[in-house]
PDB file of C-alpha atoms in Angstrom:
ATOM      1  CA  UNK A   1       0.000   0.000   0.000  1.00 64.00           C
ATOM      2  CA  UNK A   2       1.391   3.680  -0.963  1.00 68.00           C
ATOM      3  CA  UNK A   3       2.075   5.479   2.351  1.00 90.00           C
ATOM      4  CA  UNK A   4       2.403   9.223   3.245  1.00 95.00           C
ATOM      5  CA  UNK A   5       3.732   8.680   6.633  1.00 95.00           C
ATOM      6  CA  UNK A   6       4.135  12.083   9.512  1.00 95.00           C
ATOM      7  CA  UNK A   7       6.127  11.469  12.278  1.00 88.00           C
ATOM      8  CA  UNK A   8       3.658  12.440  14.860  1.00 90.00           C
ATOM      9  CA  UNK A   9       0.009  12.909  14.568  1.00 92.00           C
ATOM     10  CA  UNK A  10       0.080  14.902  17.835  1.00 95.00           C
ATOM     11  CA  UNK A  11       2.233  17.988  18.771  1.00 96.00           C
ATOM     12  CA  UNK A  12       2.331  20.273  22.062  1.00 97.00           C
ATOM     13  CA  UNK A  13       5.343  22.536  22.152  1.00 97.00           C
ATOM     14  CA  UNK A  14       6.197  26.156  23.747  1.00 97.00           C
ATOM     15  CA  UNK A  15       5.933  29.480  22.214  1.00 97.00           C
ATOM     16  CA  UNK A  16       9.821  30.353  20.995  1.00 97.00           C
ATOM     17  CA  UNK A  17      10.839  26.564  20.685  1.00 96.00           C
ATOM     18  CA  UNK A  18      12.207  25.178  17.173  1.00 96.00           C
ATOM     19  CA  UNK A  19       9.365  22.614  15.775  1.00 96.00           C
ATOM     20  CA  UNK A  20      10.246  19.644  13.119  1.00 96.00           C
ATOM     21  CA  UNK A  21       7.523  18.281  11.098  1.00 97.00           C
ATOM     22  CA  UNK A  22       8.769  15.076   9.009  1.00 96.00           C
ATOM     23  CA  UNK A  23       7.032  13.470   6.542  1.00 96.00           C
ATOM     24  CA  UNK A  24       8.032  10.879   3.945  1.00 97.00           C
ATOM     25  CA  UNK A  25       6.963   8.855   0.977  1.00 96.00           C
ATOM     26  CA  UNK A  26       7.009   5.156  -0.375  1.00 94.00           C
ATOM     27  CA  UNK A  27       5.762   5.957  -3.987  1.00 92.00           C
ATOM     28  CA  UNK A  28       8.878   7.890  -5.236  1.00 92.00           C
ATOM     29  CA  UNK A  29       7.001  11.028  -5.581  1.00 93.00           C
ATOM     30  CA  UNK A  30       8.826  14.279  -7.187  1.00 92.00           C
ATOM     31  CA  UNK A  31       6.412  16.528  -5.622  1.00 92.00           C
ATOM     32  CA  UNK A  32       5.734  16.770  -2.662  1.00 95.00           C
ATOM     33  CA  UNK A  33       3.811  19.792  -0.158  1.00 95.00           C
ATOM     34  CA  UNK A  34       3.125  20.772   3.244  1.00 97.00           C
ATOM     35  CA  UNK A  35      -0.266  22.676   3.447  1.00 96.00           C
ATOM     36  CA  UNK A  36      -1.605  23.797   6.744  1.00 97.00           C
ATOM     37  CA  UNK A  37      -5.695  22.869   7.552  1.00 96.00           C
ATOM     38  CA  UNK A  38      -7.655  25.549  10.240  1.00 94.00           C
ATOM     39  CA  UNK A  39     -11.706  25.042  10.363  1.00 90.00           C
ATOM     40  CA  UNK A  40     -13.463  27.638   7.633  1.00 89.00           C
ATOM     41  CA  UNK A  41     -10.219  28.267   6.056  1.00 91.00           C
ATOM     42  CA  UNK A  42      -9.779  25.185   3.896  1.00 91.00           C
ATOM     43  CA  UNK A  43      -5.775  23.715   3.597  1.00 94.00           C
ATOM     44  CA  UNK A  44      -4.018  26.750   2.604  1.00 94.00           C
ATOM     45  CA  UNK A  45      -0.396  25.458   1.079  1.00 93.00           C
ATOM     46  CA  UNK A  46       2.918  26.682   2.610  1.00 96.00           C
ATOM     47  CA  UNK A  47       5.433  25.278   0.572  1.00 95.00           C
ATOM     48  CA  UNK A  48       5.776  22.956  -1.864  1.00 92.00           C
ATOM     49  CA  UNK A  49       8.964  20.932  -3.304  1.00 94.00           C
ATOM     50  CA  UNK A  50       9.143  19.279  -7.235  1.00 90.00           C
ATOM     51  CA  UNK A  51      12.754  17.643  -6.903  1.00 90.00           C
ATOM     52  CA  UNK A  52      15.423  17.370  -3.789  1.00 91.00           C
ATOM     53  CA  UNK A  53      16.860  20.433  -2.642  1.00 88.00           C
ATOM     54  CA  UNK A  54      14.170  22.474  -4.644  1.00 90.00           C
ATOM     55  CA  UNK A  55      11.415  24.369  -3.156  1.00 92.00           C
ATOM     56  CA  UNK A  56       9.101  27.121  -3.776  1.00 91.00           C
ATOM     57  CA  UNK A  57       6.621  29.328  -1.449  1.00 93.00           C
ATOM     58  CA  UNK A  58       3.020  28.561  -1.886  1.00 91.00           C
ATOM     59  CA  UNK A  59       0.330  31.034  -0.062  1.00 90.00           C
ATOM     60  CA  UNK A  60       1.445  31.452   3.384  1.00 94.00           C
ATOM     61  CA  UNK A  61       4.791  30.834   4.105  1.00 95.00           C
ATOM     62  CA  UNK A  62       6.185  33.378   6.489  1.00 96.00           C
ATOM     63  CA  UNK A  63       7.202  31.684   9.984  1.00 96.00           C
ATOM     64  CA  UNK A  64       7.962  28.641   8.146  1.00 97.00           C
ATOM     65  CA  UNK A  65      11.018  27.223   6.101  1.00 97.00           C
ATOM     66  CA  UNK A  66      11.040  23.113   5.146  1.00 97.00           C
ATOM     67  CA  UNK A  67      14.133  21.006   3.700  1.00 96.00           C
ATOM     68  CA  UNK A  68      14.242  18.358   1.071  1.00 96.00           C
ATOM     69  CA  UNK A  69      17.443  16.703   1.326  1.00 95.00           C
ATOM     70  CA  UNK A  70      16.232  13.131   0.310  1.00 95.00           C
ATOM     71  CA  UNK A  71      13.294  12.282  -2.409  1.00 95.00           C
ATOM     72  CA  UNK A  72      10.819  10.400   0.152  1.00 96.00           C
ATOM     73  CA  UNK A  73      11.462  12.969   2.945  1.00 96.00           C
ATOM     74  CA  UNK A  74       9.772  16.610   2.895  1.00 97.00           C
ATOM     75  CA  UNK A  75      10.276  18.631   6.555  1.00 97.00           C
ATOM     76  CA  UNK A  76       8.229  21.402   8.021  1.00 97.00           C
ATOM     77  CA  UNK A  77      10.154  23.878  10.225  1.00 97.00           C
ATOM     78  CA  UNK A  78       8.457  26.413  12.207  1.00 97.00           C
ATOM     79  CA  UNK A  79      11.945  28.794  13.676  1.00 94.00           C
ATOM     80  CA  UNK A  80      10.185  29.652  16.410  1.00 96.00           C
ATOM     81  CA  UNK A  81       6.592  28.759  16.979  1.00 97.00           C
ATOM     82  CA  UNK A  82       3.861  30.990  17.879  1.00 97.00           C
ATOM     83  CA  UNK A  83       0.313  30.516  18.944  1.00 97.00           C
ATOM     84  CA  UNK A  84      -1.069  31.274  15.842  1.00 96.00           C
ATOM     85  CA  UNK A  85       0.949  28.673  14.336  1.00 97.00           C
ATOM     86  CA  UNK A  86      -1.417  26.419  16.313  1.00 97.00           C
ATOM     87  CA  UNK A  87      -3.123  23.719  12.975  1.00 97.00           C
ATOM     88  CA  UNK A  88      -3.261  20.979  11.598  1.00 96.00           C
ATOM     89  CA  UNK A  89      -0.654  20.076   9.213  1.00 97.00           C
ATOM     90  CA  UNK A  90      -1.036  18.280   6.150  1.00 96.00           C
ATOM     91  CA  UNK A  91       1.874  16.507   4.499  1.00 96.00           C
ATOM     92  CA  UNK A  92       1.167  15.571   0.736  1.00 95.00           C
ATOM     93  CA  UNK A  93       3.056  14.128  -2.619  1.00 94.00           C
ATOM     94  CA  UNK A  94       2.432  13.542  -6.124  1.00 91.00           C
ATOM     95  CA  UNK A  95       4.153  12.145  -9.481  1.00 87.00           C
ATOM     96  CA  UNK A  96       3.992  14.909 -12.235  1.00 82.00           C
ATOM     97  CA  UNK A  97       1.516  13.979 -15.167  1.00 79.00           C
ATOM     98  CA  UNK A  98       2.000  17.184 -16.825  1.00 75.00           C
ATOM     99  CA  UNK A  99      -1.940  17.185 -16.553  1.00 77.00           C
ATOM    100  CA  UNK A 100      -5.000  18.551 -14.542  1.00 79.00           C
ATOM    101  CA  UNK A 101      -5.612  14.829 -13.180  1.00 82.00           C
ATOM    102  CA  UNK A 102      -2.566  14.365 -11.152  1.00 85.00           C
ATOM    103  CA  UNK A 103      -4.070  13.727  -7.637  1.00 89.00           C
ATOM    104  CA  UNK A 104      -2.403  14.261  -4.201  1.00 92.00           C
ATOM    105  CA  UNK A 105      -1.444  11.869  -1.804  1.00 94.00           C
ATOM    106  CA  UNK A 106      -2.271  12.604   1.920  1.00 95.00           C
ATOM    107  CA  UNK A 107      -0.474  11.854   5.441  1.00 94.00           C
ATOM    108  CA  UNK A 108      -2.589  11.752   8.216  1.00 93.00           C
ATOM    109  CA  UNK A 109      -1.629  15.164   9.382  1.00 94.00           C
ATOM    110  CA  UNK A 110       0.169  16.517  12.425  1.00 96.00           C
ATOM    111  CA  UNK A 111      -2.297  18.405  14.718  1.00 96.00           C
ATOM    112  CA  UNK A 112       0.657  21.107  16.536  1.00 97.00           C
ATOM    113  CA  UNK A 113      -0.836  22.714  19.581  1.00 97.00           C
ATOM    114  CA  UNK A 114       1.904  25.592  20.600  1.00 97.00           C
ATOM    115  CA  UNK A 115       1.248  26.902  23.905  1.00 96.00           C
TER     116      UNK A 115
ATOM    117  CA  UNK B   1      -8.388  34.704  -9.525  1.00 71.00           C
ATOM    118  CA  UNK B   2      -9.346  31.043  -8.974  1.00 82.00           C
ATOM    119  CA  UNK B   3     -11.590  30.204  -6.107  1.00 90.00           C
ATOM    120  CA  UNK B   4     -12.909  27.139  -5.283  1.00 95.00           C
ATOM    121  CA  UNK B   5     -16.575  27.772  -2.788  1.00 96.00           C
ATOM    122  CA  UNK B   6     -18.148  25.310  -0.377  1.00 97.00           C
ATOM    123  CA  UNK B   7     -21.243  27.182   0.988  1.00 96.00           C
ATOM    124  CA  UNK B   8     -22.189  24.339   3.228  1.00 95.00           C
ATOM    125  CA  UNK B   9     -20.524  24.105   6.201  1.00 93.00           C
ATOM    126  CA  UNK B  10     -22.390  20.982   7.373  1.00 95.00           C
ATOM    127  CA  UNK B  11     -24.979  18.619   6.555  1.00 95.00           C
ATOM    128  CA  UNK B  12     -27.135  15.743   7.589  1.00 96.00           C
ATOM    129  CA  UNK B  13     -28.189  12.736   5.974  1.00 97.00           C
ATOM    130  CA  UNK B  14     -30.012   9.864   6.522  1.00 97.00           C
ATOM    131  CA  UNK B  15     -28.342   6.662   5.790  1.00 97.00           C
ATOM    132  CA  UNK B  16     -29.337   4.930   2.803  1.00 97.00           C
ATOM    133  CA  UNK B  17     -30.843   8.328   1.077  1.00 97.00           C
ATOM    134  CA  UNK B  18     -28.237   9.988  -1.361  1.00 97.00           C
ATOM    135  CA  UNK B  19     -26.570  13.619  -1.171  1.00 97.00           C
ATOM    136  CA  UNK B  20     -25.098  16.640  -2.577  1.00 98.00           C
ATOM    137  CA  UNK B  21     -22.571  18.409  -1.368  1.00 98.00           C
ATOM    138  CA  UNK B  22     -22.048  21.571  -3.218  1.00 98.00           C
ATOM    139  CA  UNK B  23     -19.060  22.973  -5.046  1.00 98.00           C
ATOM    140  CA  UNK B  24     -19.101  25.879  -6.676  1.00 97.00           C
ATOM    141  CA  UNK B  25     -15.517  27.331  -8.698  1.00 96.00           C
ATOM    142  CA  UNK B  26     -13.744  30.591 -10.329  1.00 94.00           C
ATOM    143  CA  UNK B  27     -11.538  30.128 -13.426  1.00 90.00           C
ATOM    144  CA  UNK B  28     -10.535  31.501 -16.270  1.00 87.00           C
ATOM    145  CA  UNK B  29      -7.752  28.589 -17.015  1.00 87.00           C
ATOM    146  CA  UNK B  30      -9.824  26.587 -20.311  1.00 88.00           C
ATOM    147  CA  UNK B  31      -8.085  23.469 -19.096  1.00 88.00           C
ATOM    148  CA  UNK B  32      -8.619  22.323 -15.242  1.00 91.00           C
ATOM    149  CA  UNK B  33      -9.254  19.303 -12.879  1.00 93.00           C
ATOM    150  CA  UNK B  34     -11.632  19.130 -10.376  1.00 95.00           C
ATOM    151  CA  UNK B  35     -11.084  16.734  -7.126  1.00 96.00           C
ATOM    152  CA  UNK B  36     -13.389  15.954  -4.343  1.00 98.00           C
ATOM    153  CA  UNK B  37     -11.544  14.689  -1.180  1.00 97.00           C
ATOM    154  CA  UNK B  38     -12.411  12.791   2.202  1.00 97.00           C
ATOM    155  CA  UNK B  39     -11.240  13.613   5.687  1.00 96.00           C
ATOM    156  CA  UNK B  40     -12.462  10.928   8.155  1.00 94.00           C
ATOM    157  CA  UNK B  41     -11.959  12.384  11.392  1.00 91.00           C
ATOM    158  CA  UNK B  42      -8.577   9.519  11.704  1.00 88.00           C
ATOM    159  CA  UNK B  43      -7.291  12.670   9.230  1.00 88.00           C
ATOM    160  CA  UNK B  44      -6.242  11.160   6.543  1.00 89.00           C
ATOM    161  CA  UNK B  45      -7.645  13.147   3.315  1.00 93.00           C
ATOM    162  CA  UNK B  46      -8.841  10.355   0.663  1.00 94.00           C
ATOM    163  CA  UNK B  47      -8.966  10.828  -3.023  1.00 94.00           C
ATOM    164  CA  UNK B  48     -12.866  10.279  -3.900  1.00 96.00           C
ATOM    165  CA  UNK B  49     -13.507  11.207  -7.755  1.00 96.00           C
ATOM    166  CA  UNK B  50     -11.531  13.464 -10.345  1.00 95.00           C
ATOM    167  CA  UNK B  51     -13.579  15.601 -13.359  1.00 95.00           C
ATOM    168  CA  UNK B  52     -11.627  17.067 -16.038  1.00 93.00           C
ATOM    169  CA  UNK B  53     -12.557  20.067 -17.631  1.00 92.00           C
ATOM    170  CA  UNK B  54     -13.163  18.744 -21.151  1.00 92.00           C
ATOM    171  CA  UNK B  55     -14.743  15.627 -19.801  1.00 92.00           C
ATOM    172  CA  UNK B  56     -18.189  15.109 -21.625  1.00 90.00           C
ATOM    173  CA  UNK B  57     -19.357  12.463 -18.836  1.00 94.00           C
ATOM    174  CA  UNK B  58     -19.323  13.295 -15.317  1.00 95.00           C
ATOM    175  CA  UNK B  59     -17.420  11.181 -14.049  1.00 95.00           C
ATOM    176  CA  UNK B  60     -18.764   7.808 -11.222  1.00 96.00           C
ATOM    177  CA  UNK B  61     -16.406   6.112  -8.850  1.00 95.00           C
ATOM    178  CA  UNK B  62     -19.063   3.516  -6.857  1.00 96.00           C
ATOM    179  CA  UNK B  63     -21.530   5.425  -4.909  1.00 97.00           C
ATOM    180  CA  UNK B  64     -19.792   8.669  -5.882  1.00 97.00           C
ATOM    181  CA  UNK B  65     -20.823  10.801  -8.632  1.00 97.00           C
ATOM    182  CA  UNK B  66     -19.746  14.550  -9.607  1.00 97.00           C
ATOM    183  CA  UNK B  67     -22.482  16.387 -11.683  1.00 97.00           C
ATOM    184  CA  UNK B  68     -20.287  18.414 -13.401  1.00 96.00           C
ATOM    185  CA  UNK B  69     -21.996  21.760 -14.804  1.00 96.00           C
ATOM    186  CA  UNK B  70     -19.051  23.898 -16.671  1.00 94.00           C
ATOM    187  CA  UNK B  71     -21.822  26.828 -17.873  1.00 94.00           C
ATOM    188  CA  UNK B  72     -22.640  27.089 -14.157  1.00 95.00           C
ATOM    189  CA  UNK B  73     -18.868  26.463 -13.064  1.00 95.00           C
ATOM    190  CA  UNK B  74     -20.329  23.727 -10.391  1.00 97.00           C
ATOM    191  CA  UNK B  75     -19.254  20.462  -9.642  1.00 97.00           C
ATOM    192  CA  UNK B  76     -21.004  19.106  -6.955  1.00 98.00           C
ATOM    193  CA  UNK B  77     -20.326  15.328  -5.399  1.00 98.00           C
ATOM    194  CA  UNK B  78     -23.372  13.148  -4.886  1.00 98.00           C
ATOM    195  CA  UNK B  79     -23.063  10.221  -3.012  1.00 98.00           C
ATOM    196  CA  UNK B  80     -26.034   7.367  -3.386  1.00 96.00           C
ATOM    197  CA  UNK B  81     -27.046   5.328  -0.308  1.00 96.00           C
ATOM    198  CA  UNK B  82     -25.485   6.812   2.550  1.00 97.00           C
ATOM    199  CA  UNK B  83     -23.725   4.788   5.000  1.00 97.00           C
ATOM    200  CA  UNK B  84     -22.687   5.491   8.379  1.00 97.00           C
ATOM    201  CA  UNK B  85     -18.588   5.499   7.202  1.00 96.00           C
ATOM    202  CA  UNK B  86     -19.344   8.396   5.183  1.00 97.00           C
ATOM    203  CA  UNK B  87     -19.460  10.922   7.994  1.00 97.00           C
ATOM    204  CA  UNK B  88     -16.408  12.937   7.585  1.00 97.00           C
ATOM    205  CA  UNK B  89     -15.337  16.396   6.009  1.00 97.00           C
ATOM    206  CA  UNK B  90     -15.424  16.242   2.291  1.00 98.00           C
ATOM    207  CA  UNK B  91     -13.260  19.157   0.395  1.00 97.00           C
ATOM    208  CA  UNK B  92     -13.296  20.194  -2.911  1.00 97.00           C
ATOM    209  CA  UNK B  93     -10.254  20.961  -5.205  1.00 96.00           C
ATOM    210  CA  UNK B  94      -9.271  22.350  -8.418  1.00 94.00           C
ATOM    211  CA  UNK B  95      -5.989  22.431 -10.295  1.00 89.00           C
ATOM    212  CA  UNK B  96      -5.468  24.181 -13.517  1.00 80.00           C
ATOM    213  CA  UNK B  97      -2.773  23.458 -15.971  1.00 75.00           C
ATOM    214  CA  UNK B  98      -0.891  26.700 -15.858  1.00 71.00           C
ATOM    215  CA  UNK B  99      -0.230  26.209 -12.513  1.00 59.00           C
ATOM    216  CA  UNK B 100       1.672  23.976 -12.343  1.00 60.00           C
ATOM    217  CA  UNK B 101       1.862  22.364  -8.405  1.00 65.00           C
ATOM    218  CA  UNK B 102      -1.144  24.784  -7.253  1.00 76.00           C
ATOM    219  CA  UNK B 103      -4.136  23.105  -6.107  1.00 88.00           C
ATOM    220  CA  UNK B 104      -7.085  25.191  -4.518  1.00 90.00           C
ATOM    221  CA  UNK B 105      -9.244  23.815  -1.866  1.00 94.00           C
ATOM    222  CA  UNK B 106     -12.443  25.117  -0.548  1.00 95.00           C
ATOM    223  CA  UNK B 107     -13.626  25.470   2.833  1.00 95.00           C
ATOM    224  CA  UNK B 108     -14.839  21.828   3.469  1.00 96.00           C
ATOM    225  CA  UNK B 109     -18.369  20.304   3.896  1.00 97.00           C
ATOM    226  CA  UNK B 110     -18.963  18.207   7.115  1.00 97.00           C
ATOM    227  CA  UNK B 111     -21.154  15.198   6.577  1.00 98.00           C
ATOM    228  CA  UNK B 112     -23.144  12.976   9.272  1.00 97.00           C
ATOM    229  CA  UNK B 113     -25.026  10.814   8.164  1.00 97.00           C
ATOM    230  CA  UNK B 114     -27.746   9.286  10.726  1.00 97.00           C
ATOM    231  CA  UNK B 115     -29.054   6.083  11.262  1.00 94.00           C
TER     232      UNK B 115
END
């Protein structure tokens, strides 16, 4: 079975401490994309990555940086985390069909409480 | 600027009647995909059913079924014979082929379906 696999599917850390999100994937996806989920706003995407080392901002990325140092392996990092950082986080990959039917492929999301 | 517009935040269903969940979406891309997604409340987000834009069938996947209306710029998922798995947030999607690793999601429907 494909996998999207986060490393934690719960998170409770401090204001001002350094937060890793990991996420990896079986299916030897180019693409893959961290989007972040909050109730009436939809999954808004933060950054996305089409090949190691490469990555681009998507529509909120400000308190957030990620690193793709390894194809399967796509991390969030929130610098230093702030309450409003508080979401769920949504770790997703795809294989490029050059197409509008290339679909996404979901981890069961990181819920990060920051206190 | 695209848009992709859930106007129902949540809904009830019987189980064993059928539903629509409404999507409504902004383009001005001739060539796009629309996706419907589930979120079971485990958080995974499911691929349900795919419509491209120059699709002349609406597409079926089981008991799913997107009534695709391009005049009307709708695409709303109906699901036949409800069952009690099916409660969960459902969100629709849309990517268009000039942008390349954008996908826009709307706000999310929640579904319970009763028995």
């Amino acid at each position: 079975d494909v996998k999207v696999t986060q490393s934690s599917r719960y998170l409770v850390k401090r204001t001002g401490e350094k937060v890793f999100l990991e996420c990896v994937q079986d299916m030897d996806h180019e693409n893959m994309f961290w989007y972040r989920q909050d109730p009436g706003l939809g999954l808004r995407l933060i950054y996305f990555s089409y090949d190691v080392k490469m990555k681009e901002k998507g529509d909120i990325p400000e308190g957030y940086s990620v690193s793709r140092e390894k194809k399967e392996r796509f991390s969030l990092i929130l610098e230093s985390a702030s309450t409003n950082q508080t979401s769920m986080y949504l770790c997703a990959s795809s294989n490029p069909t050059g197409a509008t039917n290339e679909k996404l492929f979901f981890g069961s999301g990181t819920q990060l409480s920051v206190l | 600027a695209q848009k992709i517009t859930q106007t129902q935040p949540g809904m009830f269903v019987q189980e064993k009647e059928a539903v629509t969940l409404d999507c409504t979406y902004d383009t001005s891309d001739p060539s796009y995909g629309l996706f419907w997604y589930k979120q079971p409340s485990s958080g995974e987000m499911i691929f349900l059913i795919y419509q491209g834009s120059y699709d002349q069938q609406n597409a079926t996947e089981g008991r799913y079924s997107l009534n695709f209306q391009k005049a009307r710029k709708s695409a709303n998922l109906v699901i036949s014979a409800s069952q009690l798995g099916d409660s969960a947030m459902y969100f629709c999607a849309m990517r268009e082929i000039t942008g390349t690793y954008k996908y826009i999601f709307g706000t999310g429907t929640r579904l319970k379906v009763l028995a």
